[in-house]
PDB file of C-alpha atoms and ligand atoms in Angstrom:
ATOM      1  CA  UNK Z 227     321.574  80.970 155.273  1.00  0.00           C
ATOM      2  CA  UNK Z 228     323.376  83.283 152.804  1.00  0.00           C
ATOM      3  CA  UNK Z 229     325.965  84.203 155.456  1.00  0.00           C
ATOM      4  CA  UNK Z 230     327.556  80.813 154.838  1.00  0.00           C
ATOM      5  CA  UNK Z 231     328.118  81.548 151.142  1.00  0.00           C
ATOM      6  CA  UNK Z 232     331.242  83.445 150.062  1.00  0.00           C
ATOM      7  CA  UNK Z 233     330.828  87.044 150.964  1.00  0.00           C
ATOM      8  CA  UNK Z 234     330.022  89.233 153.945  1.00  0.00           C
ATOM      9  CA  UNK Z 235     327.129  90.819 155.778  1.00  0.00           C
ATOM     10  CA  UNK Z 236     327.260  94.587 156.311  1.00  0.00           C
ATOM     11  CA  UNK Z 237     324.942  96.137 158.897  1.00  0.00           C
ATOM     12  CA  UNK Z 238     323.527  99.624 158.316  1.00  0.00           C
ATOM     13  CA  UNK Z 239     321.866 101.631 161.082  1.00  0.00           C
ATOM     14  CA  UNK Z 240     321.988 105.163 159.624  1.00  0.00           C
ATOM     15  CA  UNK Z 241     322.103 106.315 156.024  1.00  0.00           C
ATOM     16  CA  UNK Z 242     322.985 102.754 155.024  1.00  0.00           C
ATOM     17  CA  UNK Z 243     319.393 101.799 155.832  1.00  0.00           C
ATOM     18  CA  UNK Z 244     317.849 104.094 153.241  1.00  0.00           C
ATOM     19  CA  UNK Z 245     320.740 104.600 150.805  1.00  0.00           C
ATOM     20  CA  UNK Z 246     322.965 101.525 150.790  1.00  0.00           C
ATOM     21  CA  UNK Z 247     324.382 102.184 147.297  1.00  0.00           C
ATOM     22  CA  UNK Z 248     326.304  98.907 147.397  1.00  0.00           C
ATOM     23  CA  UNK Z 249     325.899  95.838 145.174  1.00  0.00           C
ATOM     24  CA  UNK Z 250     324.164  93.575 147.697  1.00  0.00           C
ATOM     25  CA  UNK Z 251     322.580  90.240 146.832  1.00  0.00           C
ATOM     26  CA  UNK Z 252     320.158  90.155 149.737  1.00  0.00           C
ATOM     27  CA  UNK Z 253     318.986  92.374 152.576  1.00  0.00           C
ATOM     28  CA  UNK Z 254     317.413  91.540 155.908  1.00  0.00           C
ATOM     29  CA  UNK Z 255     316.280  93.439 158.961  1.00  0.00           C
ATOM     30  CA  UNK Z 256     318.776  92.704 161.729  1.00  0.00           C
ATOM     31  CA  UNK Z 257     319.537  93.699 165.321  1.00  0.00           C
ATOM     32  CA  UNK Z 258     322.800  94.075 167.200  1.00  0.00           C
ATOM     33  CA  UNK Z 259     322.918  93.656 170.952  1.00  0.00           C
ATOM     34  CA  UNK Z 260     324.918  95.867 173.313  1.00  0.00           C
ATOM     35  CA  UNK Z 261     324.770  98.920 171.045  1.00  0.00           C
ATOM     36  CA  UNK Z 262     322.476 101.924 170.899  1.00  0.00           C
ATOM     37  CA  UNK Z 263     322.018 104.472 168.085  1.00  0.00           C
ATOM     38  CA  UNK Z 264     322.805 108.094 168.981  1.00  0.00           C
ATOM     39  CA  UNK Z 265     322.962 111.418 167.093  1.00  0.00           C
ATOM     40  CA  UNK Z 266     326.363 112.036 168.620  1.00  0.00           C
ATOM     41  CA  UNK Z 267     328.680 112.028 165.595  1.00  0.00           C
ATOM     42  CA  UNK Z 268     329.701 115.228 163.814  1.00  0.00           C
ATOM     43  CA  UNK Z 269     329.344 115.368 160.030  1.00  0.00           C
ATOM     44  CA  UNK Z 270     331.797 117.733 158.353  1.00  0.00           C
ATOM     45  CA  UNK Z 271     331.653 116.069 154.935  1.00  0.00           C
ATOM     46  CA  UNK Z 272     328.046 115.004 154.281  1.00  0.00           C
ATOM     47  CA  UNK Z 273     325.443 116.841 156.370  1.00  0.00           C
ATOM     48  CA  UNK Z 274     327.566 119.733 157.579  1.00  0.00           C
ATOM     49  CA  UNK Z 275     330.751 121.610 156.771  1.00  0.00           C
ATOM     50  CA  UNK Z 276     334.235 121.676 158.345  1.00  0.00           C
ATOM     51  CA  UNK Z 277     333.449 124.880 160.248  1.00  0.00           C
ATOM     52  CA  UNK Z 278     329.785 123.969 160.898  1.00  0.00           C
ATOM     53  CA  UNK Z 279     329.323 120.214 161.410  1.00  0.00           C
ATOM     54  CA  UNK Z 280     325.932 118.560 161.309  1.00  0.00           C
ATOM     55  CA  UNK Z 281     324.874 115.639 163.502  1.00  0.00           C
ATOM     56  CA  UNK Z 282     324.554 112.049 162.287  1.00  0.00           C
ATOM     57  CA  UNK Z 283     324.242 108.727 164.054  1.00  0.00           C
ATOM     58  CA  UNK Z 284     326.823 106.396 165.486  1.00  0.00           C
ATOM     59  CA  UNK Z 285     326.523 103.313 167.673  1.00  0.00           C
ATOM     60  CA  UNK Z 286     327.468 103.620 171.320  1.00  0.00           C
ATOM     61  CA  UNK Z 287     328.017 100.594 173.568  1.00  0.00           C
ATOM     62  CA  UNK Z 288     325.252 100.168 176.155  1.00  0.00           C
ATOM     63  CA  UNK Z 289     324.646  97.078 178.261  1.00  0.00           C
ATOM     64  CA  UNK Z 290     321.260  95.515 177.530  1.00  0.00           C
ATOM     65  CA  UNK Z 291     320.585  97.719 174.475  1.00  0.00           C
ATOM     66  CA  UNK Z 292     319.492  96.392 171.070  1.00  0.00           C
ATOM     67  CA  UNK Z 293     319.701  98.373 167.844  1.00  0.00           C
ATOM     68  CA  UNK Z 294     317.730  97.556 164.703  1.00  0.00           C
ATOM     69  CA  UNK Z 295     318.843  98.219 161.146  1.00  0.00           C
ATOM     70  CA  UNK Z 296     319.303  96.611 157.743  1.00  0.00           C
ATOM     71  CA  UNK Z 297     321.926  94.007 156.899  1.00  0.00           C
ATOM     72  CA  UNK Z 298     323.162  93.509 153.335  1.00  0.00           C
ATOM     73  CA  UNK Z 299     324.896  90.425 151.977  1.00  0.00           C
ATOM     74  CA  UNK Z 300     327.639  91.262 149.464  1.00  0.00           C
ATOM     75  CA  UNK Z 301     329.300  88.506 147.462  1.00  0.00           C
ATOM     76  CA  UNK Z 302     333.075  88.060 147.715  1.00  0.00           C
ATOM     77  CA  UNK Z 303     333.636  89.235 144.131  1.00  0.00           C
ATOM     78  CA  UNK Z 304     332.088  92.634 144.958  1.00  0.00           C
ATOM     79  CA  UNK Z 305     333.692  93.075 148.377  1.00  0.00           C
ATOM     80  CA  UNK Z 306     336.784  95.020 147.227  1.00  0.00           C
ATOM     81  CA  UNK Z 307     334.856  97.810 145.533  1.00  0.00           C
ATOM     82  CA  UNK Z 308     332.288  97.766 148.353  1.00  0.00           C
ATOM     83  CA  UNK Z 309     334.887  98.343 151.089  1.00  0.00           C
ATOM     84  CA  UNK Z 310     336.547 101.098 149.001  1.00  0.00           C
ATOM     85  CA  UNK Z 311     333.226 102.842 148.522  1.00  0.00           C
ATOM     86  CA  UNK Z 312     332.107 102.516 152.149  1.00  0.00           C
ATOM     87  CA  UNK Z 313     335.507 103.325 153.685  1.00  0.00           C
ATOM     88  CA  UNK Z 314     335.462 106.563 151.687  1.00  0.00           C
ATOM     89  CA  UNK Z 315     331.845 107.366 152.485  1.00  0.00           C
ATOM     90  CA  UNK Z 316     332.281 106.692 156.225  1.00  0.00           C
ATOM     91  CA  UNK Z 317     335.730 108.287 156.469  1.00  0.00           C
ATOM     92  CA  UNK Z 318     334.853 110.969 159.008  1.00  0.00           C
ATOM     93  CA  UNK Z 319     335.603 109.057 162.204  1.00  0.00           C
ATOM     94  CA  UNK Z 320     334.002 105.664 161.490  1.00  0.00           C
ATOM     95  CA  UNK Z 321     335.851 102.361 161.578  1.00  0.00           C
ATOM     96  CA  UNK Z 322     334.768  98.829 160.815  1.00  0.00           C
ATOM     97  CA  UNK Z 323     333.798  96.519 163.661  1.00  0.00           C
ATOM     98  CA  UNK Z 324     332.684  92.917 163.499  1.00  0.00           C
ATOM     99  CA  UNK Z 325     329.422  92.250 165.312  1.00  0.00           C
ATOM    100  CA  UNK Z 326     326.891  89.464 165.684  1.00  0.00           C
ATOM    101  CA  UNK Z 327     323.772  90.158 163.607  1.00  0.00           C
ATOM    102  CA  UNK Z 328     320.483  88.701 164.770  1.00  0.00           C
ATOM    103  CA  UNK Z 329     317.922  88.073 162.064  1.00  0.00           C
ATOM    104  CA  UNK Z 330     314.314  87.072 162.531  1.00  0.00           C
ATOM    105  CA  UNK Z 331     315.639  83.589 161.910  1.00  0.00           C
ATOM    106  CA  UNK Z 332     319.235  82.823 162.718  1.00  0.00           C
ATOM    107  CA  UNK Z 333     322.313  84.947 163.187  1.00  0.00           C
ATOM    108  CA  UNK Z 334     325.584  85.707 161.413  1.00  0.00           C
ATOM    109  CA  UNK Z 335     328.709  87.775 161.820  1.00  0.00           C
ATOM    110  CA  UNK Z 336     328.770  91.075 159.994  1.00  0.00           C
ATOM    111  CA  UNK Z 337     330.683  94.313 159.629  1.00  0.00           C
ATOM    112  CA  UNK Z 338     329.391  97.654 160.855  1.00  0.00           C
ATOM    113  CA  UNK Z 339     330.821 101.172 160.647  1.00  0.00           C
ATOM    114  CA  UNK Z 340     331.034 102.641 164.142  1.00  0.00           C
ATOM    115  CA  UNK Z 341     332.341 106.102 165.011  1.00  0.00           C
ATOM    116  CA  UNK Z 342     333.844 105.388 168.442  1.00  0.00           C
ATOM    117  CA  UNK Z 343     333.464 107.710 171.407  1.00  0.00           C
ATOM    118  CA  UNK Z 344     336.316 110.219 171.270  1.00  0.00           C
ATOM    119  CA  UNK Z 345     337.029 110.070 167.518  1.00  0.00           C
ATOM    120  CA  UNK Z 346     338.085 113.382 165.940  1.00  0.00           C
ATOM    121  CA  UNK Z 347     334.536 114.172 164.774  1.00  0.00           C
ATOM    122  CA  UNK Z 348     332.716 112.932 167.886  1.00  0.00           C
ATOM    123  CA  UNK Z 349     330.331 115.496 169.363  1.00  0.00           C
ATOM    124  CA  UNK Z 350     328.805 113.414 172.119  1.00  0.00           C
ATOM    125  CA  UNK Z 351     325.541 114.004 173.913  1.00  0.00           C
ATOM    126  CA  UNK Z 352     323.807 117.368 174.183  1.00  0.00           C
ATOM    127  CA  UNK Z 353     320.331 118.432 175.323  1.00  0.00           C
ATOM    128  CA  UNK Z 354     317.653 117.569 172.705  1.00  0.00           C
ATOM    129  CA  UNK Z 355     316.855 121.228 171.914  1.00  0.00           C
ATOM    130  CA  UNK Z 356     320.548 121.858 171.226  1.00  0.00           C
ATOM    131  CA  UNK Z 357     320.922 118.810 168.973  1.00  0.00           C
ATOM    132  CA  UNK Z 358     317.700 119.795 167.183  1.00  0.00           C
ATOM    133  CA  UNK Z 359     318.894 123.350 166.508  1.00  0.00           C
ATOM    134  CA  UNK Z 360     322.174 122.054 165.117  1.00  0.00           C
ATOM    135  CA  UNK Z 361     320.399 119.576 162.821  1.00  0.00           C
ATOM    136  CA  UNK Z 362     317.951 122.220 161.636  1.00  0.00           C
ATOM    137  CA  UNK Z 363     320.636 124.726 160.660  1.00  0.00           C
ATOM    138  CA  UNK Z 364     323.192 122.276 159.165  1.00  0.00           C
ATOM    139  CA  UNK Z 365     323.727 121.252 155.555  1.00  0.00           C
ATOM    140  CA  UNK Z 366     326.636 119.847 153.578  1.00  0.00           C
ATOM    141  CA  UNK Z 367     327.568 118.235 150.248  1.00  0.00           C
ATOM    142  CA  UNK Z 368     325.036 115.407 150.742  1.00  0.00           C
ATOM    143  CA  UNK Z 369     322.212 117.789 151.600  1.00  0.00           C
ATOM    144  CA  UNK Z 370     320.347 119.149 154.586  1.00  0.00           C
ATOM    145  CA  UNK Z 371     320.873 117.508 157.952  1.00  0.00           C
ATOM    146  CA  UNK Z 372     317.108 117.489 158.538  1.00  0.00           C
ATOM    147  CA  UNK Z 373     316.655 115.307 155.431  1.00  0.00           C
ATOM    148  CA  UNK Z 374     319.042 112.716 156.915  1.00  0.00           C
ATOM    149  CA  UNK Z 375     316.986 112.705 160.125  1.00  0.00           C
ATOM    150  CA  UNK Z 376     313.648 112.476 158.285  1.00  0.00           C
ATOM    151  CA  UNK Z 377     314.823 109.660 156.037  1.00  0.00           C
ATOM    152  CA  UNK Z 378     316.200 107.725 158.986  1.00  0.00           C
ATOM    153  CA  UNK Z 379     313.088 108.186 161.129  1.00  0.00           C
ATOM    154  CA  UNK Z 380     310.834 107.308 158.170  1.00  0.00           C
ATOM    155  CA  UNK Z 381     312.826 104.180 157.347  1.00  0.00           C
ATOM    156  CA  UNK Z 382     312.764 103.007 160.969  1.00  0.00           C
ATOM    157  CA  UNK Z 383     308.986 103.453 161.083  1.00  0.00           C
ATOM    158  CA  UNK Z 384     308.514 101.509 157.850  1.00  0.00           C
ATOM    159  CA  UNK Z 385     310.682  98.701 159.249  1.00  0.00           C
ATOM    160  CA  UNK Z 386     308.771  98.866 162.561  1.00  0.00           C
ATOM    161  CA  UNK Z 387     311.981  99.475 164.478  1.00  0.00           C
ATOM    162  CA  UNK Z 388     311.378 101.497 167.615  1.00  0.00           C
ATOM    163  CA  UNK Z 389     314.098 103.983 168.531  1.00  0.00           C
ATOM    164  CA  UNK Z 390     313.044 106.448 171.233  1.00  0.00           C
ATOM    165  CA  UNK Z 391     316.246 108.513 170.838  1.00  0.00           C
ATOM    166  CA  UNK Z 392     315.805 109.066 167.080  1.00  0.00           C
ATOM    167  CA  UNK Z 393     312.078 109.803 167.443  1.00  0.00           C
ATOM    168  CA  UNK Z 394     312.748 112.269 170.265  1.00  0.00           C
ATOM    169  CA  UNK Z 395     315.353 114.097 168.172  1.00  0.00           C
ATOM    170  CA  UNK Z 396     312.832 114.132 165.304  1.00  0.00           C
ATOM    171  CA  UNK Z 397     310.090 115.567 167.543  1.00  0.00           C
ATOM    172  CA  UNK Z 398     312.338 118.406 168.687  1.00  0.00           C
ATOM    173  CA  UNK Z 399     313.552 119.177 165.171  1.00  0.00           C
ATOM    174  CA  UNK Z 400     310.035 119.174 163.683  1.00  0.00           C
ATOM    175  CA  UNK Z 401     308.752 121.420 166.508  1.00  0.00           C
ATOM    176  CA  UNK Z 402     311.589 123.834 165.872  1.00  0.00           C
ATOM    177  CA  UNK Z 403     311.096 123.678 162.096  1.00  0.00           C
ATOM    178  CA  UNK Z 404     307.402 124.529 162.518  1.00  0.00           C
ATOM    179  CA  UNK Z 405     308.278 127.480 164.726  1.00  0.00           C
ATOM    180  CA  UNK Z 406     310.925 128.681 162.271  1.00  0.00           C
ATOM    181  CA  UNK Z 407     308.835 127.947 159.187  1.00  0.00           C
ATOM    182  CA  UNK Z 408     307.876 131.337 157.722  1.00  0.00           C
ATOM    183  CA  UNK Z 409     310.696 132.569 155.520  1.00  0.00           C
ATOM    184  CA  UNK Z 410     313.241 129.991 156.605  1.00  0.00           C
ATOM    185  CA  UNK Z 411     312.774 127.290 153.948  1.00  0.00           C
ATOM    186  CA  UNK Z 412     315.671 128.385 151.717  1.00  0.00           C
ATOM    187  CA  UNK Z 413     318.201 128.050 154.530  1.00  0.00           C
ATOM    188  CA  UNK Z 414     317.680 124.313 154.652  1.00  0.00           C
ATOM    189  CA  UNK Z 415     317.907 123.474 150.950  1.00  0.00           C
ATOM    190  CA  UNK Z 416     319.964 120.571 149.613  1.00  0.00           C
ATOM    191  CA  UNK Z 417     323.182 120.976 147.687  1.00  0.00           C
ATOM    192  CA  UNK Z 418     323.513 117.511 146.111  1.00  0.00           C
ATOM    193  CA  UNK Z 419     326.944 115.986 145.560  1.00  0.00           C
ATOM    194  CA  UNK Z 420     328.772 112.689 145.284  1.00  0.00           C
ATOM    195  CA  UNK Z 421     328.536 109.943 147.886  1.00  0.00           C
ATOM    196  CA  UNK Z 422     325.295 111.307 149.252  1.00  0.00           C
ATOM    197  CA  UNK Z 423     324.407 109.733 152.594  1.00  0.00           C
TER     198      UNK Z 423
HETATM  199  C1  LIG R 899     325.403 103.471 158.864  1.00  0.00           C
HETATM  200  O1  LIG R 899     324.470 103.911 158.199  1.00  0.00           O
HETATM  201  O2  LIG R 899     325.427 102.251 159.161  1.00  0.00           O
HETATM  202  C2  LIG R 899     326.565 104.314 159.298  1.00  0.00           C
HETATM  203  C3  LIG R 899     326.237 105.719 159.606  1.00  0.00           C
HETATM  204  C4  LIG R 899     325.679 106.521 158.458  1.00  0.00           C
HETATM  205  O3  LIG R 899     326.208 106.408 157.337  1.00  0.00           O
HETATM  206  O4  LIG R 899     324.725 107.260 158.646  1.00  0.00           O
END
């Protein structure tokens, strides 16, 4: 397996699924055990602003849970620039952890960016309607928060990864968006920017 060659696996479970933007040699669907994906992390630099954070995903430890995402193998020669790029992109409360990645065949160690409970940008749980309203109204340098949610939910569906939390957030946001629809489109426009995620 490629994990034995010189280099490292990096596991993406949020924007890294649909916009890796790293020089990977290979990608594979992977799962990590003992973690669950939650829209509990504040985004002040990508999908929200310092005074009005959006909501993005982090991994939260949960016994018996299993989280699906995409793992990328990066060769040793490209690791330096890859860490620089990702450390900058995930700077708002995330830190690297080493986890065991389970592939359809085999397993390997890999790195993952986790925003731990209690980090400076951690928002924690909230009722679904509250999280949905925040996602619907938030936007930042990387674009509208709702686009992050839609891309994530779409990517999970294409990969056939079930995630009841993400799909429940999506259901609430889309219901709210439909209710808000007339005249509200401009509020949720994208702004573009570097290091989009
Ligand atoms: C990830 O995608 O693995 C980290 C969280 C994010 O960038 O959305």
